[in-house]
PDB file of N, CA and C and ligand atoms in Angstrom:
ATOM      1  N   MET A   1     -15.439 215.889  69.150  1.00 70.00           N
ATOM      2  CA  MET A   1     -15.217 215.494  70.629  1.00 70.00           C
ATOM      3  C   MET A   1     -16.378 216.107  71.319  1.00 70.00           C
ATOM      4  N   SER A   2     -17.255 214.900  72.162  1.00 87.00           N
ATOM      5  CA  SER A   2     -18.232 215.446  72.832  1.00 87.00           C
ATOM      6  C   SER A   2     -18.021 214.164  74.728  1.00 87.00           C
ATOM      7  N   ILE A   3     -18.827 214.628  75.513  1.00 89.00           N
ATOM      8  CA  ILE A   3     -18.689 214.235  76.645  1.00 89.00           C
ATOM      9  C   ILE A   3     -20.280 213.689  76.661  1.00 89.00           C
ATOM     10  N   VAL A   4     -19.942 211.793  76.814  1.00 88.00           N
ATOM     11  CA  VAL A   4     -21.039 211.177  77.258  1.00 88.00           C
ATOM     12  C   VAL A   4     -20.632 210.924  78.378  1.00 88.00           C
ATOM     13  N   ARG A   5     -22.378 209.893  78.692  1.00 89.00           N
ATOM     14  CA  ARG A   5     -22.016 209.190  80.047  1.00 89.00           C
ATOM     15  C   ARG A   5     -21.443 208.012  79.787  1.00 89.00           C
ATOM     16  N   CYS A   6     -20.602 207.538  80.825  1.00 87.00           N
ATOM     17  CA  CYS A   6     -20.612 206.024  80.750  1.00 87.00           C
ATOM     18  C   CYS A   6     -21.493 205.022  81.248  1.00 87.00           C
ATOM     19  N   PRO A   7     -21.668 204.376  80.243  1.00 84.00           N
ATOM     20  CA  PRO A   7     -22.659 203.173  80.868  1.00 84.00           C
ATOM     21  C   PRO A   7     -22.623 202.283  81.608  1.00 84.00           C
ATOM     22  N   SER A   8     -21.321 202.519  81.741  1.00 85.00           N
ATOM     23  CA  SER A   8     -21.533 201.214  83.166  1.00 85.00           C
ATOM     24  C   SER A   8     -21.511 202.419  84.970  1.00 85.00           C
ATOM     25  N   CYS A   9     -20.804 203.439  84.629  1.00 90.00           N
ATOM     26  CA  CYS A   9     -21.307 203.991  85.851  1.00 90.00           C
ATOM     27  C   CYS A   9     -21.243 205.273  86.090  1.00 90.00           C
ATOM     28  N   SER A  10     -22.099 205.699  84.379  1.00 88.00           N
ATOM     29  CA  SER A  10     -22.296 207.001  84.447  1.00 88.00           C
ATOM     30  C   SER A  10     -20.907 208.426  84.978  1.00 88.00           C
ATOM     31  N   HIS A  11     -20.365 207.822  85.162  1.00 89.00           N
ATOM     32  CA  HIS A  11     -19.268 208.688  85.513  1.00 89.00           C
ATOM     33  C   HIS A  11     -19.296 209.627  84.061  1.00 89.00           C
ATOM     34  N   ARG A  12     -18.498 211.209  83.768  1.00 90.00           N
ATOM     35  CA  ARG A  12     -18.673 211.851  82.631  1.00 90.00           C
ATOM     36  C   ARG A  12     -17.304 211.137  81.699  1.00 90.00           C
ATOM     37  N   ILE A  13     -17.426 210.757  80.559  1.00 89.00           N
ATOM     38  CA  ILE A  13     -16.311 210.724  80.024  1.00 89.00           C
ATOM     39  C   ILE A  13     -16.399 211.144  78.407  1.00 89.00           C
ATOM     40  N   SER A  14     -15.005 211.403  78.034  1.00 89.00           N
ATOM     41  CA  SER A  14     -14.924 212.046  76.667  1.00 89.00           C
ATOM     42  C   SER A  14     -15.446 210.488  75.325  1.00 89.00           C
ATOM     43  N   SER A  15     -16.290 211.136  74.574  1.00 85.00           N
ATOM     44  CA  SER A  15     -16.903 210.226  73.436  1.00 85.00           C
ATOM     45  C   SER A  15     -15.307 209.680  73.085  1.00 85.00           C
ATOM     46  N   LEU A  16     -14.738 210.488  72.762  1.00 85.00           N
ATOM     47  CA  LEU A  16     -13.226 209.300  72.325  1.00 85.00           C
ATOM     48  C   LEU A  16     -12.496 208.569  73.076  1.00 85.00           C
ATOM     49  N   ALA A  17     -12.243 208.638  74.297  1.00 84.00           N
ATOM     50  CA  ALA A  17     -12.109 207.068  75.567  1.00 84.00           C
ATOM     51  C   ALA A  17     -12.287 206.560  74.805  1.00 84.00           C
ATOM     52  N   THR A  18     -11.290 205.620  74.828  1.00 82.00           N
ATOM     53  CA  THR A  18     -12.140 204.091  74.683  1.00 82.00           C
ATOM     54  C   THR A  18     -12.248 203.248  76.029  1.00 82.00           C
ATOM     55  N   GLU A  19     -11.761 203.304  77.448  1.00 85.00           N
ATOM     56  CA  GLU A  19     -12.374 203.116  78.240  1.00 85.00           C
ATOM     57  C   GLU A  19     -12.541 203.842  79.281  1.00 85.00           C
ATOM     58  N   CYS A  20     -12.959 204.132  79.694  1.00 87.00           N
ATOM     59  CA  CYS A  20     -13.790 204.856  80.942  1.00 87.00           C
ATOM     60  C   CYS A  20     -12.574 204.950  81.741  1.00 87.00           C
ATOM     61  N   PRO A  21     -12.123 206.096  82.913  1.00 87.00           N
ATOM     62  CA  PRO A  21     -11.161 206.192  83.497  1.00 87.00           C
ATOM     63  C   PRO A  21     -11.800 205.834  85.402  1.00 87.00           C
ATOM     64  N   ASN A  22     -12.746 206.341  85.540  1.00 87.00           N
ATOM     65  CA  ASN A  22     -13.378 205.519  86.710  1.00 87.00           C
ATOM     66  C   ASN A  22     -13.408 204.396  86.896  1.00 87.00           C
ATOM     67  N   CYS A  23     -14.360 203.783  85.548  1.00 88.00           N
ATOM     68  CA  CYS A  23     -14.413 202.221  86.327  1.00 88.00           C
ATOM     69  C   CYS A  23     -13.847 201.066  85.498  1.00 88.00           C
ATOM     70  N   GLY A  24     -12.999 201.670  84.250  1.00 84.00           N
ATOM     71  CA  GLY A  24     -12.844 200.689  83.312  1.00 84.00           C
ATOM     72  C   GLY A  24     -13.566 200.382  82.326  1.00 84.00           C
ATOM     73  N   TYR A  25     -14.702 200.554  81.893  1.00 83.00           N
ATOM     74  CA  TYR A  25     -15.854 200.213  81.440  1.00 83.00           C
ATOM     75  C   TYR A  25     -14.641 199.970  79.962  1.00 83.00           C
ATOM     76  N   SER A  26     -14.784 199.343  79.249  1.00 80.00           N
ATOM     77  CA  SER A  26     -14.127 199.580  77.442  1.00 80.00           C
ATOM     78  C   SER A  26     -15.225 199.405  76.541  1.00 80.00           C
ATOM     79  N   LYS A  27     -15.625 200.033  75.386  1.00 71.00           N
ATOM     80  CA  LYS A  27     -16.436 200.659  74.417  1.00 71.00           C
ATOM     81  C   LYS A  27     -16.136 199.308  73.569  1.00 71.00           C
ATOM     82  N   THR A  28     -14.529 198.778  73.569  1.00 70.00           N
ATOM     83  CA  THR A  28     -14.363 198.149  72.129  1.00 70.00           C
ATOM     84  C   THR A  28     -14.810 196.625  72.466  1.00 70.00           C
ATOM     85  N   ASN A  29     -14.165 196.351  74.374  1.00 58.00           N
ATOM     86  CA  ASN A  29     -14.481 194.713  74.847  1.00 58.00           C
ATOM     87  C   ASN A  29     -15.818 194.645  75.129  1.00 58.00           C
ATOM     88  N   THR A  30     -16.117 194.012  74.387  1.00 60.00           N
ATOM     89  CA  THR A  30     -18.259 193.390  74.709  1.00 60.00           C
ATOM     90  C   THR A  30     -17.817 192.225  75.516  1.00 60.00           C
ATOM     91  N   GLN A  31     -16.909 191.418  75.098  1.00 65.00           N
ATOM     92  CA  GLN A  31     -17.088 190.049  76.044  1.00 65.00           C
ATOM     93  C   GLN A  31     -16.583 190.032  77.672  1.00 65.00           C
ATOM     94  N   ILE A  32     -17.230 190.476  78.366  1.00 67.00           N
ATOM     95  CA  ILE A  32     -16.958 190.573  79.890  1.00 67.00           C
ATOM     96  C   ILE A  32     -17.009 189.670  80.607  1.00 67.00           C
ATOM     97  N   ASP A  33     -16.862 189.406  81.517  1.00 74.00           N
ATOM     98  CA  ASP A  33     -17.140 188.054  82.482  1.00 74.00           C
ATOM     99  C   ASP A  33     -17.800 188.777  83.638  1.00 74.00           C
ATOM    100  N   PRO A  34     -19.082 188.262  84.054  1.00 78.00           N
ATOM    101  CA  PRO A  34     -20.170 188.190  85.251  1.00 78.00           C
ATOM    102  C   PRO A  34     -19.054 189.376  86.291  1.00 78.00           C
ATOM    103  N   GLU A  35     -17.986 189.036  86.891  1.00 80.00           N
ATOM    104  CA  GLU A  35     -17.521 189.738  87.647  1.00 80.00           C
ATOM    105  C   GLU A  35     -16.781 190.697  87.445  1.00 80.00           C
ATOM    106  N   THR A  36     -16.283 190.912  86.695  1.00 82.00           N
ATOM    107  CA  THR A  36     -16.534 192.262  86.338  1.00 82.00           C
ATOM    108  C   THR A  36     -17.124 193.476  85.634  1.00 82.00           C
ATOM    109  N   ILE A  37     -18.290 192.494  85.459  1.00 83.00           N
ATOM    110  CA  ILE A  37     -19.839 193.389  85.499  1.00 83.00           C
ATOM    111  C   ILE A  37     -19.421 193.550  87.041  1.00 83.00           C
ATOM    112  N   ALA A  38     -20.318 193.081  88.019  1.00 85.00           N
ATOM    113  CA  ALA A  38     -20.346 193.026  89.350  1.00 85.00           C
ATOM    114  C   ALA A  38     -19.110 194.193  90.172  1.00 85.00           C
ATOM    115  N   LEU A  39     -18.402 194.147  89.555  1.00 88.00           N
ATOM    116  CA  LEU A  39     -16.810 194.887  90.001  1.00 88.00           C
ATOM    117  C   LEU A  39     -17.025 196.462  89.664  1.00 88.00           C
ATOM    118  N   ARG A  40     -17.717 196.407  88.137  1.00 89.00           N
ATOM    119  CA  ARG A  40     -17.874 197.844  87.618  1.00 89.00           C
ATOM    120  C   ARG A  40     -19.059 198.742  88.470  1.00 89.00           C
ATOM    121  N   HIS A  41     -20.120 197.364  89.202  1.00 91.00           N
ATOM    122  CA  HIS A  41     -21.327 197.722  89.292  1.00 91.00           C
ATOM    123  C   HIS A  41     -20.840 198.477  90.463  1.00 91.00           C
ATOM    124  N   LEU A  42     -20.331 198.089  91.120  1.00 92.00           N
ATOM    125  CA  LEU A  42     -19.529 198.463  92.268  1.00 92.00           C
ATOM    126  C   LEU A  42     -19.007 199.118  92.448  1.00 92.00           C
ATOM    127  N   ARG A  43     -17.968 199.783  91.165  1.00 94.00           N
ATOM    128  CA  ARG A  43     -17.005 200.911  91.327  1.00 94.00           C
ATOM    129  C   ARG A  43     -18.316 202.233  91.032  1.00 94.00           C
ATOM    130  N   GLY A  44     -19.174 201.664  90.283  1.00 94.00           N
ATOM    131  CA  GLY A  44     -19.920 202.953  90.134  1.00 94.00           C
ATOM    132  C   GLY A  44     -20.600 203.333  91.174  1.00 94.00           C
ATOM    133  N   LEU A  45     -21.141 202.446  92.240  1.00 94.00           N
ATOM    134  CA  LEU A  45     -22.267 202.659  93.418  1.00 94.00           C
ATOM    135  C   LEU A  45     -20.869 203.626  94.314  1.00 94.00           C
ATOM    136  N   ARG A  46     -19.868 202.965  94.360  1.00 95.00           N
ATOM    137  CA  ARG A  46     -18.865 203.408  95.312  1.00 95.00           C
ATOM    138  C   ARG A  46     -19.198 205.270  95.149  1.00 95.00           C
ATOM    139  N   TYR A  47     -18.769 205.865  93.727  1.00 96.00           N
ATOM    140  CA  TYR A  47     -18.718 206.677  92.648  1.00 96.00           C
ATOM    141  C   TYR A  47     -19.506 207.881  93.462  1.00 96.00           C
ATOM    142  N   ARG A  48     -21.233 207.010  92.828  1.00 96.00           N
ATOM    143  CA  ARG A  48     -22.282 208.053  93.318  1.00 96.00           C
ATOM    144  C   ARG A  48     -22.328 208.486  95.017  1.00 96.00           C
ATOM    145  N   ALA A  49     -21.766 207.100  95.631  1.00 96.00           N
ATOM    146  CA  ALA A  49     -21.983 207.013  97.365  1.00 96.00           C
ATOM    147  C   ALA A  49     -21.016 208.593  97.573  1.00 96.00           C
ATOM    148  N   ARG A  50     -19.657 208.288  96.822  1.00 96.00           N
ATOM    149  CA  ARG A  50     -19.051 209.867  96.878  1.00 96.00           C
ATOM    150  C   ARG A  50     -19.526 211.219  96.759  1.00 96.00           C
ATOM    151  N   MET A  51     -20.095 211.044  95.906  1.00 97.00           N
ATOM    152  CA  MET A  51     -20.914 211.948  95.619  1.00 97.00           C
ATOM    153  C   MET A  51     -21.792 212.441  96.016  1.00 97.00           C
ATOM    154  N   ALA A  52     -22.700 211.316  97.056  1.00 97.00           N
ATOM    155  CA  ALA A  52     -23.775 211.604  97.694  1.00 97.00           C
ATOM    156  C   ALA A  52     -23.605 212.528  98.493  1.00 97.00           C
ATOM    157  N   THR A  53     -21.806 211.482  99.232  1.00 97.00           N
ATOM    158  CA  THR A  53     -21.360 212.699 100.320  1.00 97.00           C
ATOM    159  C   THR A  53     -21.095 214.047 100.021  1.00 97.00           C
ATOM    160  N   TYR A  54     -20.522 214.363  98.935  1.00 97.00           N
ATOM    161  CA  TYR A  54     -19.602 215.716  98.877  1.00 97.00           C
ATOM    162  C   TYR A  54     -21.576 216.732  98.934  1.00 97.00           C
ATOM    163  N   PHE A  55     -22.051 216.033  98.289  1.00 98.00           N
ATOM    164  CA  PHE A  55     -23.114 216.983  97.696  1.00 98.00           C
ATOM    165  C   PHE A  55     -24.284 217.273  99.097  1.00 98.00           C
ATOM    166  N   ALA A  56     -24.214 216.290 100.437  1.00 98.00           N
ATOM    167  CA  ALA A  56     -25.153 216.250 101.673  1.00 98.00           C
ATOM    168  C   ALA A  56     -23.848 217.558 102.274  1.00 98.00           C
ATOM    169  N   MET A  57     -22.411 217.638 102.558  1.00 98.00           N
ATOM    170  CA  MET A  57     -21.768 218.056 102.569  1.00 98.00           C
ATOM    171  C   MET A  57     -21.780 219.806 102.199  1.00 98.00           C
ATOM    172  N   LEU A  58     -22.327 220.099 100.751  1.00 98.00           N
ATOM    173  CA  LEU A  58     -22.107 221.431 100.389  1.00 98.00           C
ATOM    174  C   LEU A  58     -23.806 221.886 101.194  1.00 98.00           C
ATOM    175  N   ILE A  59     -24.888 221.063 100.922  1.00 97.00           N
ATOM    176  CA  ILE A  59     -25.740 221.557 101.342  1.00 97.00           C
ATOM    177  C   ILE A  59     -25.542 221.828 103.511  1.00 97.00           C
ATOM    178  N   THR A  60     -25.303 220.907 104.014  1.00 97.00           N
ATOM    179  CA  THR A  60     -24.536 221.682 104.783  1.00 97.00           C
ATOM    180  C   THR A  60     -23.847 222.973 105.618  1.00 97.00           C
ATOM    181  N   MET A  61     -22.949 223.296 104.516  1.00 97.00           N
ATOM    182  CA  MET A  61     -22.709 224.201 104.276  1.00 97.00           C
ATOM    183  C   MET A  61     -23.352 225.720 104.199  1.00 97.00           C
ATOM    184  N   VAL A  62     -23.948 225.096 102.661  1.00 96.00           N
ATOM    185  CA  VAL A  62     -25.347 226.546 102.289  1.00 96.00           C
ATOM    186  C   VAL A  62     -25.917 226.916 104.004  1.00 96.00           C
ATOM    187  N   GLY A  63     -26.636 225.643 104.429  1.00 95.00           N
ATOM    188  CA  GLY A  63     -26.630 226.138 105.857  1.00 95.00           C
ATOM    189  C   GLY A  63     -26.125 226.941 106.645  1.00 95.00           C
ATOM    190  N   PHE A  64     -24.954 226.445 107.114  1.00 94.00           N
ATOM    191  CA  PHE A  64     -24.334 227.364 108.117  1.00 94.00           C
ATOM    192  C   PHE A  64     -24.096 228.956 106.756  1.00 94.00           C
ATOM    193  N   LEU A  65     -23.683 229.157 105.879  1.00 95.00           N
ATOM    194  CA  LEU A  65     -23.640 230.000 105.392  1.00 95.00           C
ATOM    195  C   LEU A  65     -24.667 230.804 105.878  1.00 95.00           C
ATOM    196  N   MET A  66     -25.789 230.631 105.128  1.00 93.00           N
ATOM    197  CA  MET A  66     -27.046 231.048 105.315  1.00 93.00           C
ATOM    198  C   MET A  66     -27.697 231.540 106.284  1.00 93.00           C
ATOM    199  N   TRP A  67     -27.031 230.737 107.604  1.00 93.00           N
ATOM    200  CA  TRP A  67     -26.832 231.459 109.068  1.00 93.00           C
ATOM    201  C   TRP A  67     -26.238 232.486 109.202  1.00 93.00           C
ATOM    202  N   TRP A  68     -25.088 232.100 108.677  1.00 93.00           N
ATOM    203  CA  TRP A  68     -24.236 233.765 109.099  1.00 93.00           C
ATOM    204  C   TRP A  68     -24.530 234.860 108.758  1.00 93.00           C
ATOM    205  N   PHE A  69     -25.013 234.837 107.171  1.00 91.00           N
ATOM    206  CA  PHE A  69     -25.290 235.889 106.609  1.00 91.00           C
ATOM    207  C   PHE A  69     -26.763 236.557 106.921  1.00 91.00           C
ATOM    208  N   GLN A  70     -27.630 235.414 107.807  1.00 88.00           N
ATOM    209  CA  GLN A  70     -28.898 235.834 108.218  1.00 88.00           C
ATOM    210  C   GLN A  70     -28.608 237.016 109.858  1.00 88.00           C
ATOM    211  N   ASN A  71     -27.604 236.415 110.168  1.00 82.00           N
ATOM    212  CA  ASN A  71     -27.484 237.050 111.891  1.00 82.00           C
ATOM    213  C   ASN A  71     -26.277 237.589 111.931  1.00 82.00           C
ATOM    214  N   GLY A  72     -25.538 237.954 110.441  1.00 83.00           N
ATOM    215  CA  GLY A  72     -23.863 238.326 111.038  1.00 83.00           C
ATOM    216  C   GLY A  72     -23.277 237.625 112.173  1.00 83.00           C
ATOM    217  N   GLY A  73     -23.581 236.258 111.857  1.00 83.00           N
ATOM    218  CA  GLY A  73     -22.640 235.372 113.270  1.00 83.00           C
ATOM    219  C   GLY A  73     -23.649 234.515 113.152  1.00 83.00           C
ATOM    220  N   PHE A  74     -22.639 233.828 114.036  1.00 84.00           N
ATOM    221  CA  PHE A  74     -23.294 232.629 114.622  1.00 84.00           C
ATOM    222  C   PHE A  74     -23.877 232.474 116.356  1.00 84.00           C
ATOM    223  N   ASN A  75     -24.254 234.293 116.657  1.00 85.00           N
ATOM    224  CA  ASN A  75     -24.478 234.401 118.348  1.00 85.00           C
ATOM    225  C   ASN A  75     -26.064 234.292 117.929  1.00 85.00           C
ATOM    226  N   GLN A  76     -26.505 234.133 117.168  1.00 86.00           N
ATOM    227  CA  GLN A  76     -27.889 234.102 117.242  1.00 86.00           C
ATOM    228  C   GLN A  76     -28.481 232.329 116.466  1.00 86.00           C
ATOM    229  N   LEU A  77     -29.964 231.930 117.504  1.00 88.00           N
ATOM    230  CA  LEU A  77     -30.255 230.394 116.719  1.00 88.00           C
ATOM    231  C   LEU A  77     -30.253 231.004 115.270  1.00 88.00           C
ATOM    232  N   PRO A  78     -29.870 229.895 114.582  1.00 89.00           N
ATOM    233  CA  PRO A  78     -30.348 230.202 113.073  1.00 89.00           C
ATOM    234  C   PRO A  78     -32.003 230.249 112.413  1.00 89.00           C
ATOM    235  N   GLY A  79     -32.308 229.997 111.651  1.00 89.00           N
ATOM    236  CA  GLY A  79     -33.641 230.539 111.291  1.00 89.00           C
ATOM    237  C   GLY A  79     -33.990 228.858 110.824  1.00 89.00           C
ATOM    238  N   LYS A  80     -35.502 228.505 110.569  1.00 91.00           N
ATOM    239  CA  LYS A  80     -36.282 227.684 109.799  1.00 91.00           C
ATOM    240  C   LYS A  80     -35.274 227.077 108.699  1.00 91.00           C
ATOM    241  N   ALA A  81     -34.913 227.979 107.393  1.00 91.00           N
ATOM    242  CA  ALA A  81     -34.889 227.498 106.252  1.00 91.00           C
ATOM    243  C   ALA A  81     -32.789 226.913 106.875  1.00 91.00           C
ATOM    244  N   SER A  82     -32.530 227.460 107.730  1.00 93.00           N
ATOM    245  CA  SER A  82     -31.306 227.083 107.900  1.00 93.00           C
ATOM    246  C   SER A  82     -31.114 225.649 108.897  1.00 93.00           C
ATOM    247  N   GLN A  83     -31.837 225.416 109.664  1.00 94.00           N
ATOM    248  CA  GLN A  83     -32.115 224.642 110.062  1.00 94.00           C
ATOM    249  C   GLN A  83     -32.483 223.683 109.840  1.00 94.00           C
ATOM    250  N   LEU A  84     -33.127 223.385 108.499  1.00 95.00           N
ATOM    251  CA  LEU A  84     -33.701 222.088 107.808  1.00 95.00           C
ATOM    252  C   LEU A  84     -32.608 222.251 106.806  1.00 95.00           C
ATOM    253  N   LEU A  85     -31.985 222.538 106.362  1.00 96.00           N
ATOM    254  CA  LEU A  85     -30.309 222.441 105.571  1.00 96.00           C
ATOM    255  C   LEU A  85     -29.366 222.244 106.461  1.00 96.00           C
ATOM    256  N   ILE A  86     -28.517 222.555 107.437  1.00 96.00           N
ATOM    257  CA  ILE A  86     -28.398 221.765 108.107  1.00 96.00           C
ATOM    258  C   ILE A  86     -28.675 220.407 108.624  1.00 96.00           C
ATOM    259  N   ALA A  87     -30.049 220.340 109.032  1.00 97.00           N
ATOM    260  CA  ALA A  87     -30.751 218.943 109.617  1.00 97.00           C
ATOM    261  C   ALA A  87     -30.451 218.003 108.456  1.00 97.00           C
ATOM    262  N   ILE A  88     -31.003 218.607 107.423  1.00 97.00           N
ATOM    263  CA  ILE A  88     -30.614 217.261 105.125  1.00 97.00           C
ATOM    264  C   ILE A  88     -29.553 216.811 105.433  1.00 97.00           C
ATOM    265  N   GLY A  89     -28.646 218.275 105.652  1.00 97.00           N
ATOM    266  CA  GLY A  89     -27.423 217.768 105.026  1.00 97.00           C
ATOM    267  C   GLY A  89     -26.553 216.834 105.941  1.00 97.00           C
ATOM    268  N   VAL A  90     -26.970 216.730 106.952  1.00 97.00           N
ATOM    269  CA  VAL A  90     -25.448 216.026 108.280  1.00 97.00           C
ATOM    270  C   VAL A  90     -26.942 214.468 107.851  1.00 97.00           C
ATOM    271  N   VAL A  91     -27.853 214.859 108.568  1.00 98.00           N
ATOM    272  CA  VAL A  91     -28.561 212.942 108.375  1.00 98.00           C
ATOM    273  C   VAL A  91     -28.191 212.764 106.838  1.00 98.00           C
ATOM    274  N   GLY A  92     -28.291 213.414 105.756  1.00 97.00           N
ATOM    275  CA  GLY A  92     -28.229 212.809 104.088  1.00 97.00           C
ATOM    276  C   GLY A  92     -26.436 212.677 104.265  1.00 97.00           C
ATOM    277  N   TYR A  93     -25.504 213.477 105.170  1.00 98.00           N
ATOM    278  CA  TYR A  93     -24.138 212.654 104.709  1.00 98.00           C
ATOM    279  C   TYR A  93     -23.835 211.891 105.542  1.00 98.00           C
ATOM    280  N   LEU A  94     -24.305 211.563 106.890  1.00 97.00           N
ATOM    281  CA  LEU A  94     -24.069 210.516 107.575  1.00 97.00           C
ATOM    282  C   LEU A  94     -25.267 208.943 106.865  1.00 97.00           C
ATOM    283  N   ALA A  95     -26.485 209.252 106.465  1.00 97.00           N
ATOM    284  CA  ALA A  95     -26.548 208.260 104.927  1.00 97.00           C
ATOM    285  C   ALA A  95     -25.641 207.557 103.947  1.00 97.00           C
ATOM    286  N   ALA A  96     -25.321 208.745 103.815  1.00 97.00           N
ATOM    287  CA  ALA A  96     -24.115 208.198 102.269  1.00 97.00           C
ATOM    288  C   ALA A  96     -22.823 207.407 102.778  1.00 97.00           C
ATOM    289  N   ARG A  97     -22.508 208.478 104.040  1.00 97.00           N
ATOM    290  CA  ARG A  97     -21.128 207.191 104.633  1.00 97.00           C
ATOM    291  C   ARG A  97     -21.373 206.202 104.777  1.00 97.00           C
ATOM    292  N   ILE A  98     -22.381 205.711 105.182  1.00 97.00           N
ATOM    293  CA  ILE A  98     -23.017 204.513 106.027  1.00 97.00           C
ATOM    294  C   ILE A  98     -22.890 203.239 104.225  1.00 97.00           C
ATOM    295  N   TRP A  99     -23.248 204.194 103.456  1.00 96.00           N
ATOM    296  CA  TRP A  99     -23.874 203.614 101.699  1.00 96.00           C
ATOM    297  C   TRP A  99     -22.447 203.124 101.289  1.00 96.00           C
ATOM    298  N   LEU A 100     -21.306 204.786 101.368  1.00 96.00           N
ATOM    299  CA  LEU A 100     -20.092 204.377 100.982  1.00 96.00           C
ATOM    300  C   LEU A 100     -19.485 203.248 102.281  1.00 96.00           C
ATOM    301  N   PHE A 101     -19.629 203.277 102.945  1.00 96.00           N
ATOM    302  CA  PHE A 101     -18.492 201.910 103.989  1.00 96.00           C
ATOM    303  C   PHE A 101     -19.338 200.682 103.518  1.00 96.00           C
ATOM    304  N   LYS A 102     -20.958 200.585 103.298  1.00 95.00           N
ATOM    305  CA  LYS A 102     -20.995 199.410 102.948  1.00 95.00           C
ATOM    306  C   LYS A 102     -20.722 199.158 101.292  1.00 95.00           C
ATOM    307  N   VAL A 103     -20.668 200.057 100.363  1.00 94.00           N
ATOM    308  CA  VAL A 103     -20.087 199.634  99.366  1.00 94.00           C
ATOM    309  C   VAL A 103     -18.628 198.887  98.930  1.00 94.00           C
ATOM    310  N   SER A 104     -17.754 200.085 100.178  1.00 93.00           N
ATOM    311  CA  SER A 104     -16.260 199.627  99.865  1.00 93.00           C
ATOM    312  C   SER A 104     -15.961 198.658 100.758  1.00 93.00           C
ATOM    313  N   SER A 105     -16.592 198.248 101.710  1.00 93.00           N
ATOM    314  CA  SER A 105     -16.594 196.804 102.353  1.00 93.00           C
ATOM    315  C   SER A 105     -17.193 195.756 101.237  1.00 93.00           C
ATOM    316  N   GLN A 106     -17.991 195.586 100.161  1.00 90.00           N
ATOM    317  CA  GLN A 106     -17.987 194.926  99.520  1.00 90.00           C
ATOM    318  C   GLN A 106     -16.956 194.830  98.868  1.00 90.00           C
ATOM    319  N   LEU A 107     -16.635 196.007  97.969  1.00 89.00           N
ATOM    320  CA  LEU A 107     -15.540 196.174  96.914  1.00 89.00           C
ATOM    321  C   LEU A 107     -14.364 195.234  97.474  1.00 89.00           C
ATOM    322  N   LYS A 108     -14.222 195.245  98.916  1.00 88.00           N
ATOM    323  CA  LYS A 108     -12.648 194.275  99.109  1.00 88.00           C
ATOM    324  C   LYS A 108     -12.786 192.876  99.257  1.00 88.00           C
ATOM    325  N   LYS A 109     -14.402 192.353  99.282  1.00 82.00           N
ATOM    326  CA  LYS A 109     -14.196 191.145  99.256  1.00 82.00           C
ATOM    327  C   LYS A 109     -13.554 190.536  98.338  1.00 82.00           C
ATOM    328  N   THR A 110     -14.333 191.445  97.058  1.00 69.00           N
ATOM    329  CA  THR A 110     -14.611 190.727  95.578  1.00 69.00           C
ATOM    330  C   THR A 110     -12.727 190.843  95.178  1.00 69.00           C
TER     331      THR A 110
HETATM  332 ZN1   ZN B   1     -17.372 204.029  83.888  1.00 62.84          ZN
END
């Protein structure tokens, strides 16, 4: 058994699984209607957008941790690297949330 990427949403799945637990992609069923393909594509996008928000949160947290450990607290202004990480994290998080919101509202329509 090994871990492979789902061809539809690139979620990590077991090579033995007949169906992707994330988007429902089935290896055995090759005849899929276009609507289902579009839906799976959107679910894959939603998964990626969600991952992007987590990643942005992680960057922000690393920025705050750096700030904390460099100064022994938040009583001094953060260094350049911490500022940059926090800025990228916050902007990235907002962008990812907007992306996630757009994908989710498209999913609701279908
Ligand atoms: Zn999948």
